[in-house]
Coordinates of C-alpha atoms and ligand atoms in Angstrom, one line a residue:
M1 CA 3.0 8.6 29.9
T2 CA -0.7 9.0 29.2
P3 CA -2.3 6.5 26.7
T4 CA -2.9 9.3 24.2
T5 CA 0.7 10.3 24.0
P6 CA 2.4 8.8 21.0
T7 CA 4.8 6.1 22.2
P8 CA 8.1 5.2 20.7
V9 CA 6.7 1.8 19.6
K10 CA 3.8 3.5 17.7
T11 CA 6.1 6.1 16.2
R12 CA 8.5 3.5 15.1
L13 CA 5.8 1.5 13.4
A14 CA 4.4 4.5 11.7
L15 CA 7.9 5.5 10.6
W16 CA 8.5 1.9 9.4
L17 CA 5.2 1.9 7.4
S18 CA 5.8 5.3 5.8
L19 CA 9.3 4.1 4.9
I20 CA 7.8 1.0 3.2
R21 CA 5.3 3.3 1.4
T22 CA 8.0 5.6 0.2
R23 CA 10.2 2.8 -0.9
L24 CA 7.5 1.0 -2.8
T25 CA 6.4 4.2 -4.5
L26 CA 9.9 5.2 -5.4
W27 CA 10.6 1.7 -6.8
L28 CA 7.4 1.7 -8.9
I29 CA 8.1 5.2 -10.2
G30 CA 11.7 4.3 -10.8
I31 CA 10.7 1.3 -12.9
L32 CA 8.1 3.3 -14.7
A33 CA 10.5 6.2 -15.4
V34 CA 13.1 3.8 -16.8
G35 CA 10.5 2.2 -19.0
M36 CA 9.2 5.5 -20.3
L37 CA 12.7 6.8 -20.8
A38 CA 13.6 3.7 -22.8
F39 CA 10.5 4.1 -24.9
V40 CA 11.0 7.9 -25.5
L41 CA 14.7 7.4 -26.4
T42 CA 13.9 4.6 -28.8
T43 CA 11.1 6.6 -30.4
L44 CA 13.4 9.7 -30.8
L45 CA 16.2 7.7 -32.2
A46 CA 13.8 6.0 -34.7
A47 CA 12.3 9.4 -35.6
H48 CA 15.8 10.9 -36.0
T49 CA 16.9 8.1 -38.4
I50 CA 13.7 8.3 -40.4
L51 CA 14.0 12.1 -40.8
Q52 CA 17.7 11.9 -41.7
N53 CA 16.9 9.4 -44.4
L54 CA 14.1 11.6 -45.6
N55 CA 16.3 14.6 -45.8
E56 CA 19.1 12.8 -47.6
E57 CA 16.5 11.5 -50.1
R58 CA 15.2 15.0 -50.7
L59 CA 18.7 16.3 -51.3
R60 CA 19.3 13.5 -53.8
Q61 CA 16.0 14.1 -55.6
S62 CA 16.6 17.9 -55.8
V63 CA 20.1 17.5 -57.1
S64 CA 19.3 14.7 -59.6
S65 CA 16.3 16.5 -61.0
L66 CA 18.2 19.7 -61.3
S67 CA 21.3 18.2 -62.9
E68 CA 19.1 16.4 -65.5
A69 CA 17.3 19.6 -66.3
L70 CA 20.6 21.5 -66.7
A71 CA 22.0 18.8 -68.9
Q72 CA 19.1 19.1 -71.2
E73 CA 19.6 22.8 -71.6
P74 CA 23.4 23.2 -72.2
G75 CA 23.2 26.8 -73.3
A76 CA 21.0 28.1 -70.5
N77 CA 21.8 31.6 -69.3
F78 CA 22.4 32.7 -65.7
S79 CA 18.8 33.8 -64.9
L80 CA 17.3 30.6 -66.4
V81 CA 19.7 28.5 -64.3
R82 CA 18.8 30.5 -61.3
N83 CA 15.1 30.1 -61.9
Q84 CA 15.6 26.4 -62.1
L85 CA 17.6 26.4 -58.9
D86 CA 14.8 28.3 -57.2
A87 CA 12.3 25.9 -58.6
F88 CA 14.0 22.9 -57.0
S89 CA 15.0 24.5 -53.7
T90 CA 12.8 24.6 -50.6
P91 CA 13.2 27.0 -47.6
E92 CA 15.5 24.4 -46.0
I93 CA 17.4 23.2 -49.1
Y94 CA 19.9 25.5 -50.7
L95 CA 21.0 24.8 -54.3
Q96 CA 24.1 26.0 -56.0
Y97 CA 25.6 25.4 -59.5
Q98 CA 29.4 25.6 -59.5
S99 CA 32.0 25.4 -62.3
Q100 CA 34.4 22.5 -62.4
Q101 CA 36.9 24.6 -60.3
G102 CA 34.3 25.4 -57.7
T103 CA 33.3 28.9 -58.7
P104 CA 29.6 29.6 -58.0
I105 CA 27.8 30.1 -61.3
A106 CA 24.3 30.5 -59.8
S107 CA 22.6 30.0 -56.4
S108 CA 19.1 29.6 -55.2
R109 CA 17.8 32.9 -53.7
N110 CA 17.4 31.5 -50.2
M111 CA 21.2 31.0 -49.6
G112 CA 22.4 34.6 -50.1
R113 CA 26.2 34.8 -50.8
L114 CA 27.1 31.5 -49.3
T115 CA 29.6 29.4 -51.3
L116 CA 29.3 25.7 -50.8
P117 CA 32.6 23.8 -50.3
L118 CA 33.0 21.8 -53.5
S119 CA 36.6 20.9 -52.7
Q120 CA 35.6 19.1 -49.4
L121 CA 32.7 17.4 -51.2
R122 CA 34.6 15.9 -54.1
P123 CA 35.2 12.5 -52.4
A124 CA 31.5 12.2 -51.5
I125 CA 30.5 13.2 -55.1
A126 CA 32.9 10.5 -56.4
A127 CA 31.2 7.9 -54.1
D128 CA 27.7 9.3 -54.8
R129 CA 26.9 9.8 -51.1
V130 CA 25.5 12.5 -48.9
D131 CA 28.1 14.0 -46.6
A132 CA 27.9 15.9 -43.3
I133 CA 30.3 18.8 -43.4
T134 CA 30.7 21.8 -41.1
F135 CA 31.6 25.1 -42.7
E136 CA 30.9 28.7 -41.8
N137 CA 30.5 27.3 -38.3
R138 CA 27.4 25.5 -39.2
P139 CA 26.7 21.8 -39.7
F140 CA 25.4 20.9 -43.2
L141 CA 24.2 17.9 -45.1
L142 CA 25.7 18.2 -48.6
Y143 CA 25.1 16.3 -51.8
G144 CA 26.6 17.1 -55.2
R145 CA 26.6 15.7 -58.7
G146 CA 28.3 16.6 -61.9
V147 CA 26.3 18.1 -64.8
I148 CA 27.4 16.0 -67.8
I149 CA 26.9 17.4 -71.3
R150 CA 28.1 15.3 -74.2
G151 CA 30.2 13.2 -71.9
Q152 CA 31.9 16.1 -70.3
V153 CA 31.5 17.4 -66.7
Q154 CA 30.3 21.0 -67.2
G155 CA 29.9 21.9 -63.6
Y156 CA 28.4 20.7 -60.3
V157 CA 25.0 21.0 -58.7
I158 CA 25.3 21.0 -54.9
A159 CA 22.4 20.8 -52.5
A160 CA 22.9 21.7 -48.9
R161 CA 20.7 21.6 -45.9
I162 CA 21.5 22.7 -42.3
T163 CA 21.3 19.7 -40.1
G164 CA 20.1 19.8 -36.5
D165 CA 16.6 19.6 -35.3
S166 CA 13.9 21.4 -37.1
E167 CA 11.4 23.5 -35.2
E168 CA 8.8 20.8 -35.5
Q169 CA 11.3 18.3 -34.2
I170 CA 12.1 20.6 -31.3
L171 CA 8.4 21.1 -30.6
L172 CA 7.9 17.3 -30.7
F173 CA 10.7 16.7 -28.3
R174 CA 9.4 19.4 -25.9
L175 CA 5.9 17.9 -26.0
M176 CA 7.4 14.5 -25.3
Y177 CA 9.4 15.7 -22.3
I178 CA 6.4 17.5 -20.9
G179 CA 4.2 14.4 -21.6
V180 CA 6.7 12.2 -19.8
F181 CA 6.9 14.6 -16.8
V182 CA 3.1 14.9 -16.5
A183 CA 2.6 11.1 -16.9
L184 CA 5.3 10.4 -14.3
T185 CA 3.8 12.9 -11.8
L186 CA 0.3 11.5 -12.3
T187 CA 1.6 7.9 -12.0
A188 CA 3.5 8.8 -8.8
L189 CA 0.4 10.2 -7.3
L190 CA -1.7 7.2 -8.3
V191 CA 1.0 4.8 -7.1
W192 CA 1.2 6.6 -3.7
L193 CA -2.5 6.4 -3.3
L194 CA -2.6 2.8 -4.3
V195 CA 0.2 1.8 -2.0
R196 CA -1.5 3.7 0.8
Q197 CA -4.7 1.8 0.1
V198 CA -2.9 -1.5 0.0
L199 CA -0.9 -0.8 3.2
R200 CA -3.9 0.5 5.2
P201 CA -4.8 -3.0 6.7
L202 CA -1.2 -3.4 7.6
E203 CA -1.3 0.0 9.3
R204 CA -4.3 -1.2 11.3
L205 CA -2.5 -4.4 12.2
A206 CA 0.6 -2.4 13.3
D207 CA -1.6 -0.1 15.3
S208 CA -3.3 -2.9 17.2
A209 CA 0.1 -4.6 17.7
S210 CA 1.4 -1.4 19.3
R211 CA -1.7 -1.1 21.4
I212 CA -1.0 -4.6 22.8
T213 CA 2.6 -3.6 23.5
I214 CA 1.5 -0.4 25.3
A215 CA -1.2 -2.1 27.3
S216 CA 1.2 -5.0 28.2
D217 CA -2.0 -7.1 28.2
H218 CA -1.3 -10.6 27.0
A219 CA -5.0 -11.3 26.5
L220 CA -5.3 -8.7 23.7
R221 CA -5.3 -9.9 20.1
L222 CA -4.6 -8.3 16.7
H223 CA -7.6 -7.0 14.9
S224 CA -8.6 -9.3 12.1
E225 CA -11.7 -9.6 9.9
E226 CA -13.4 -12.6 8.3
R227 CA -12.3 -11.7 4.8
P228 CA -9.8 -14.4 3.5
D229 CA -7.0 -12.1 2.4
E230 CA -3.3 -12.2 3.2
I231 CA -3.3 -9.5 5.9
N232 CA -6.2 -11.2 7.7
S233 CA -4.6 -14.6 7.6
L234 CA -1.3 -13.0 8.8
A235 CA -3.2 -11.4 11.7
Q236 CA -4.8 -14.7 12.5
T237 CA -1.5 -16.5 12.3
I238 CA 0.1 -13.9 14.7
N239 CA -2.9 -14.3 17.0
G240 CA -2.4 -18.1 17.0
M241 CA 1.2 -17.5 17.9
L242 CA 0.2 -15.1 20.7
N243 CA -2.2 -17.7 22.0
S244 CA 0.6 -20.3 22.2
L245 CA 2.9 -17.8 23.7
E246 CA 0.3 -16.9 26.3
D247 CA -0.2 -20.6 27.0
A248 CA 3.6 -21.1 27.4
Y249 CA 3.7 -18.0 29.6
Q250 CA 0.9 -19.4 31.7
Q251 CA 2.7 -22.7 32.0
V252 CA 5.9 -20.9 33.1
Q253 CA 3.9 -18.9 35.6
N254 CA 2.3 -22.1 36.9
V255 CA 5.7 -23.8 37.2
N256 CA 7.0 -20.7 39.0
D257 CA 4.1 -20.8 41.4
L258 CA 4.6 -24.5 42.0
Q259 CA 8.3 -24.0 42.7
R260 CA 7.5 -21.2 45.1
R261 CA 5.0 -23.4 46.9
F262 CA 7.4 -26.3 46.8
L263 CA 10.1 -24.2 48.5
A264 CA 7.7 -23.0 51.1
D265 CA 6.4 -26.6 51.7
V266 CA 9.9 -28.1 51.8
S267 CA 11.1 -25.5 54.3
H268 CA 8.1 -26.1 56.4
E269 CA 8.5 -29.9 56.3
L270 CA 12.2 -29.6 57.2
R271 CA 11.6 -27.1 59.9
T272 CA 9.0 -29.0 61.9
P273 CA 11.1 -32.1 62.7
L274 CA 14.2 -29.9 63.3
T275 CA 12.2 -27.7 65.8
I276 CA 11.0 -30.8 67.6
M277 CA 14.5 -32.3 67.7
L278 CA 16.0 -29.0 69.0
S279 CA 13.4 -28.4 71.7
S280 CA 13.8 -32.1 72.8
L281 CA 17.5 -31.6 73.1
E282 CA 17.0 -28.3 75.0
L283 CA 14.8 -30.0 77.5
M284 CA 17.2 -32.9 77.9
K285 CA 20.0 -30.4 78.6
K286 CA 17.8 -28.6 81.2
E287 CA 16.8 -31.9 82.8
Q288 CA 20.4 -33.1 83.0
G289 CA 19.7 -36.8 83.0
S290 CA 17.9 -36.8 86.4
D291 CA 14.8 -38.6 84.9
P292 CA 15.8 -41.7 82.8
E293 CA 12.2 -42.2 81.5
F294 CA 12.0 -38.6 80.3
Q295 CA 15.4 -39.1 78.6
A296 CA 14.2 -42.2 76.9
N297 CA 11.1 -40.5 75.6
A298 CA 13.0 -37.5 74.4
L299 CA 15.5 -39.7 72.5
E300 CA 12.6 -41.6 70.9
N301 CA 11.1 -38.4 69.8
I302 CA 14.3 -37.3 68.3
R303 CA 14.7 -40.6 66.5
I304 CA 11.2 -40.4 65.0
E305 CA 11.8 -36.9 63.8
A306 CA 15.2 -37.8 62.4
E307 CA 13.6 -40.7 60.5
R308 CA 11.0 -38.3 59.1
L309 CA 13.7 -35.9 58.0
A310 CA 15.6 -38.8 56.4
R311 CA 12.4 -39.9 54.6
L312 CA 11.8 -36.4 53.3
V313 CA 15.3 -36.0 52.0
T314 CA 15.2 -39.4 50.3
R315 CA 11.9 -38.4 48.6
L316 CA 13.4 -35.2 47.4
L317 CA 16.4 -37.0 46.0
M318 CA 14.1 -39.5 44.3
L319 CA 12.1 -36.7 42.8
A320 CA 15.2 -35.2 41.4
R321 CA 16.3 -38.6 40.0
T322 CA 13.0 -39.6 38.5
D323 CA 12.8 -36.1 37.0
A324 CA 16.1 -36.5 35.3
R325 CA 15.1 -40.1 34.4
A326 CA 18.4 -41.2 35.8
P327 CA 19.0 -44.9 35.2
F328 CA 19.2 -47.0 38.4
A329 CA 20.6 -50.4 39.3
R330 CA 18.3 -53.3 38.5
E331 CA 18.3 -56.8 39.5
P332 CA 15.9 -59.7 39.7
L333 CA 13.8 -59.2 42.9
L334 CA 11.4 -61.4 44.8
I335 CA 8.6 -58.9 45.2
I336 CA 7.3 -60.6 48.4
D337 CA 10.5 -59.6 50.2
I338 CA 9.9 -55.9 49.4
I339 CA 6.3 -56.0 50.4
G340 CA 7.4 -57.7 53.7
E341 CA 9.8 -54.9 54.5
A342 CA 7.3 -52.2 53.8
Y343 CA 4.6 -54.0 55.8
R344 CA 6.9 -54.2 58.8
Q345 CA 7.2 -50.4 58.9
G346 CA 3.4 -50.4 59.1
C347 CA 1.4 -47.4 60.3
P348 CA 2.9 -45.0 62.9
P349 CA 2.5 -46.4 66.4
N350 CA 0.5 -43.4 67.6
R351 CA -2.3 -44.4 65.1
N352 CA -4.9 -47.0 65.8
I353 CA -5.1 -48.6 62.4
S354 CA -5.0 -52.2 61.7
M355 CA -2.9 -53.5 58.7
E356 CA -3.3 -56.9 57.2
C357 CA -2.2 -58.8 54.1
Q358 CA -4.4 -61.0 51.8
G359 CA -3.5 -63.4 49.0
L360 CA 0.3 -62.6 49.1
E361 CA 1.0 -66.3 48.7
A362 CA 0.1 -65.8 45.0
L363 CA 3.2 -63.6 44.8
E364 CA 5.6 -65.9 46.6
D365 CA 7.6 -66.8 43.5
A366 CA 7.0 -63.6 41.6
V367 CA 10.2 -62.1 40.4
V368 CA 10.5 -58.6 38.9
S369 CA 13.5 -56.8 37.4
G370 CA 14.0 -53.6 39.3
N371 CA 15.5 -51.7 42.1
A372 CA 14.6 -52.8 45.7
D373 CA 15.1 -49.4 47.3
Y374 CA 12.9 -47.6 44.7
L375 CA 10.1 -50.2 44.8
K376 CA 10.1 -50.2 48.6
Q377 CA 9.8 -46.4 48.5
V378 CA 6.7 -46.7 46.2
L379 CA 5.1 -49.1 48.7
L380 CA 6.0 -46.9 51.6
I381 CA 4.5 -43.9 49.9
V382 CA 1.2 -45.6 49.2
L383 CA 1.1 -47.3 52.6
E384 CA 1.9 -44.0 54.4
N385 CA -0.9 -42.3 52.5
A386 CA -3.3 -45.1 53.4
C387 CA -2.5 -44.6 57.1
K388 CA -2.4 -40.8 56.9
Y389 CA -5.8 -40.5 55.2
T390 CA -7.6 -43.2 57.2
P391 CA -9.1 -42.2 60.5
D392 CA -8.3 -44.2 63.7
D393 CA -10.0 -47.6 63.9
G394 CA -9.7 -47.9 60.2
K395 CA -8.1 -50.7 58.2
V396 CA -5.4 -51.0 55.6
T397 CA -5.1 -54.1 53.5
I398 CA -2.3 -55.3 51.2
L399 CA -3.6 -57.6 48.5
G400 CA -1.5 -59.6 46.0
E401 CA -2.5 -61.4 42.9
M402 CA -1.2 -62.5 39.5
R403 CA -2.7 -61.1 36.4
G404 CA -1.2 -63.0 33.5
Q405 CA 2.3 -61.7 32.8
H406 CA 1.9 -59.1 35.5
L407 CA 1.6 -59.0 39.3
A408 CA -0.7 -56.6 41.0
I409 CA -0.3 -55.2 44.5
T410 CA -3.4 -53.4 45.8
I411 CA -3.3 -51.3 48.9
A412 CA -6.8 -50.7 50.1
D413 CA -7.9 -48.5 53.0
T414 CA -11.1 -47.5 54.7
G415 CA -10.2 -43.8 54.7
I416 CA -11.6 -40.5 53.6
G417 CA -11.6 -41.5 49.9
I418 CA -11.0 -39.3 46.9
D419 CA -13.4 -37.2 44.9
Q420 CA -13.8 -38.5 41.3
A421 CA -12.9 -35.0 40.1
D422 CA -9.5 -35.2 41.8
I423 CA -8.6 -38.6 40.5
P424 CA -7.2 -37.5 37.1
R425 CA -4.8 -35.0 38.7
L426 CA -3.8 -37.1 41.7
F427 CA -0.5 -38.1 40.3
E428 CA 0.5 -34.6 39.3
R429 CA 3.3 -33.1 41.3
F430 CA 2.1 -30.9 44.3
Y431 CA -1.6 -31.8 43.7
R432 CA -3.5 -32.4 46.9
A433 CA -7.3 -33.1 47.0
K434 CA -9.3 -30.6 49.0
N435 CA -10.4 -33.2 51.6
A436 CA -6.7 -34.1 52.3
R437 CA -5.5 -30.7 53.2
S438 CA -6.0 -31.0 56.9
Q439 CA -3.2 -33.6 56.9
P440 CA 0.4 -32.6 56.4
G441 CA 1.8 -33.3 53.0
M442 CA 3.4 -31.8 49.9
G443 CA 1.6 -33.6 47.1
L444 CA 4.9 -35.2 46.0
G445 CA 4.6 -38.8 47.0
L446 CA 2.3 -40.1 44.3
S447 CA 4.1 -38.3 41.5
I448 CA 7.4 -39.9 42.7
A449 CA 5.7 -43.3 42.9
R450 CA 4.3 -43.0 39.4
G451 CA 7.8 -42.0 38.0
I452 CA 9.4 -45.0 39.6
I453 CA 6.7 -47.5 38.5
E454 CA 6.8 -46.2 35.0
Q455 CA 10.6 -46.7 34.9
H456 CA 9.9 -50.3 35.9
N457 CA 7.5 -50.5 32.9
G458 CA 4.5 -50.8 35.2
T459 CA 1.4 -48.8 36.1
I460 CA -0.1 -47.3 39.2
S461 CA -3.8 -46.5 39.3
V462 CA -6.5 -45.6 41.9
E463 CA -10.1 -46.4 42.5
S464 CA -11.9 -44.6 45.3
T465 CA -15.2 -43.7 46.8
L466 CA -15.4 -40.5 48.7
G467 CA -15.9 -41.2 52.4
R468 CA -15.5 -44.9 52.1
G469 CA -11.9 -45.6 51.1
S470 CA -9.4 -46.0 48.3
H471 CA -7.6 -48.8 46.4
F472 CA -4.2 -48.0 44.9
I473 CA -3.2 -50.7 42.4
I474 CA 0.4 -51.2 41.4
S475 CA 1.0 -53.5 38.4
L476 CA 4.5 -54.7 37.5
P477 CA 5.7 -57.0 34.6
L478 CA 7.0 -60.3 35.8
L479 CA 10.7 -60.9 34.9
N480 CA 10.1 -63.7 32.4
A481 CA 7.5 -61.7 30.6
E482 CA 9.5 -58.5 30.4
N483 CA 11.7 -58.2 27.4
V484 CA 13.2 -54.8 27.9
A485 CA 14.1 -54.8 31.5
F486 CA 17.4 -56.7 31.3
T487 CA 18.6 -54.6 28.4
D488 CA 19.1 -51.8 30.9
T489 CA 22.6 -51.6 32.2
L490 CA 23.4 -51.8 35.9
V491 CA 24.8 -48.6 37.4
Ligands
LIG501 P1 0.6 -35.9 50.0 O1 0.1 -37.1 50.7 O2 1.9 -35.5 50.6 O3 -0.4 -34.8 49.9 P2 0.8 -37.5 47.7 O4 1.4 -37.2 46.4 O5 1.3 -38.7 48.4 O6 1.0 -36.2 48.5 O7 -0.8 -37.7 47.5 C1 -1.4 -36.7 46.7 C2 -2.9 -36.6 47.1 O8 -3.6 -37.8 46.8 C3 -3.1 -36.3 48.6 O9 -2.9 -35.0 48.9 C4 -4.5 -36.8 48.7 O10 -5.4 -35.8 48.4 C5 -4.6 -38.0 47.8 N1 -4.4 -39.3 48.4 C6 -3.3 -40.1 48.3 N2 -3.5 -41.2 48.9 C7 -4.8 -41.2 49.4 C8 -5.5 -42.1 50.2 N3 -5.1 -43.3 50.6 N4 -6.8 -41.7 50.6 C9 -7.3 -40.5 50.2 N5 -6.6 -39.6 49.5 C10 -5.3 -39.9 49.1

């Protein structure tokens, strides 16, 4: 796929954004439409009620004026009555004068031969109200009143008006509908443009996010500007999250690298003694016991390599335990005994290095709470390093002293020393200084030593001068000064 081809990620984002845009627009228009509709309906209802009241009032006025006029002229002839009906009628209002029995006497000219239904209107006349009645298949508003002359009802004046919307009303309604439609269309357009404008930074954000996904480059970041708006702060937050993810990824990568190296180193470390042991055995087989001196040498070699293997396996086990912070058996220990045991193992016999002790008398009665095997391992690790990194004819010294509530064991050598730049990382797992790499090793010893010493509530530190030698100082709390040690349970 070429970079210019739209990818599914990009298409999905574009689709997602246009979906948001459409939804937002539809929601806004929907809310506006409902609002407008409610406004129009209320207006129309109010207009309708006002017009209805106005029409009823006009009917009442026409009828009452006419009936009063007729009552004042009891003997009026047909044409006079008709003229009066015409005078009070309007193009929408029909007027009719009927006898008591409901026979039309005179009608306004605009109503032709229509006879208004007096019989249906009588209850409304009795109640003096306007009534809506349908006759001749048309809806009418009707109002009637008796013409009373000398206390006697002489007849009835009835006014009628066809109900339903007038032309002006219909025009008004049409204008309103068109107005609402035009307003909604314009609003929709405006809302669409506005939402587009608002979402544009988000589109840019999505665009750069999809570019990161396509490029699979963890170093790329989202585009953000200095402006302090929500989108920019969102982009900055996501960038911050990407930074921590990248850091975490880097850490996982480092751990993976370390593990790979660790496996390679462990296999190498295990293979070397095994190869030596196997070839010694092979030679012994070939030689078939004819040379006792050769046999003794070969067996010694096998023993040394077997011990090396055992040491390596013990360290790996300790590493696993200190990693898991597994509790270990503790007891009060005379530290001098442990130093003695480690000292006796000394430097390998094939090395010409002298080893001596100084000031250990100070530690004669010093008791610590701890595990003898673990503490011996720590001393062996540091002593082994001192021998390993000290050239022949060098010297290794074990110094002991009391420092208040702590004891200190210093293992000093006259070896290759350590660069100051390496010192802060020296106790990290697998870390090996450049000048030490000619010697075999895995960079595990010191990290194991630190793990064990910390579990004994102590510290281990180093002071060194490149080319002149190093001092490793182990400090442990004395038993009577340590409050926490005995609270640990024995396992
Ligand atoms: P290893 O000795 O197997 O490399 P360690 O964890 O015991 O691993 O030591 C880590 C590193 O510390 C060594 O690789 C070396 O660079 C440095 N180091 C430890 N002890 C000494 C010492 N006595 N003199 C010089 N460098 C030392």
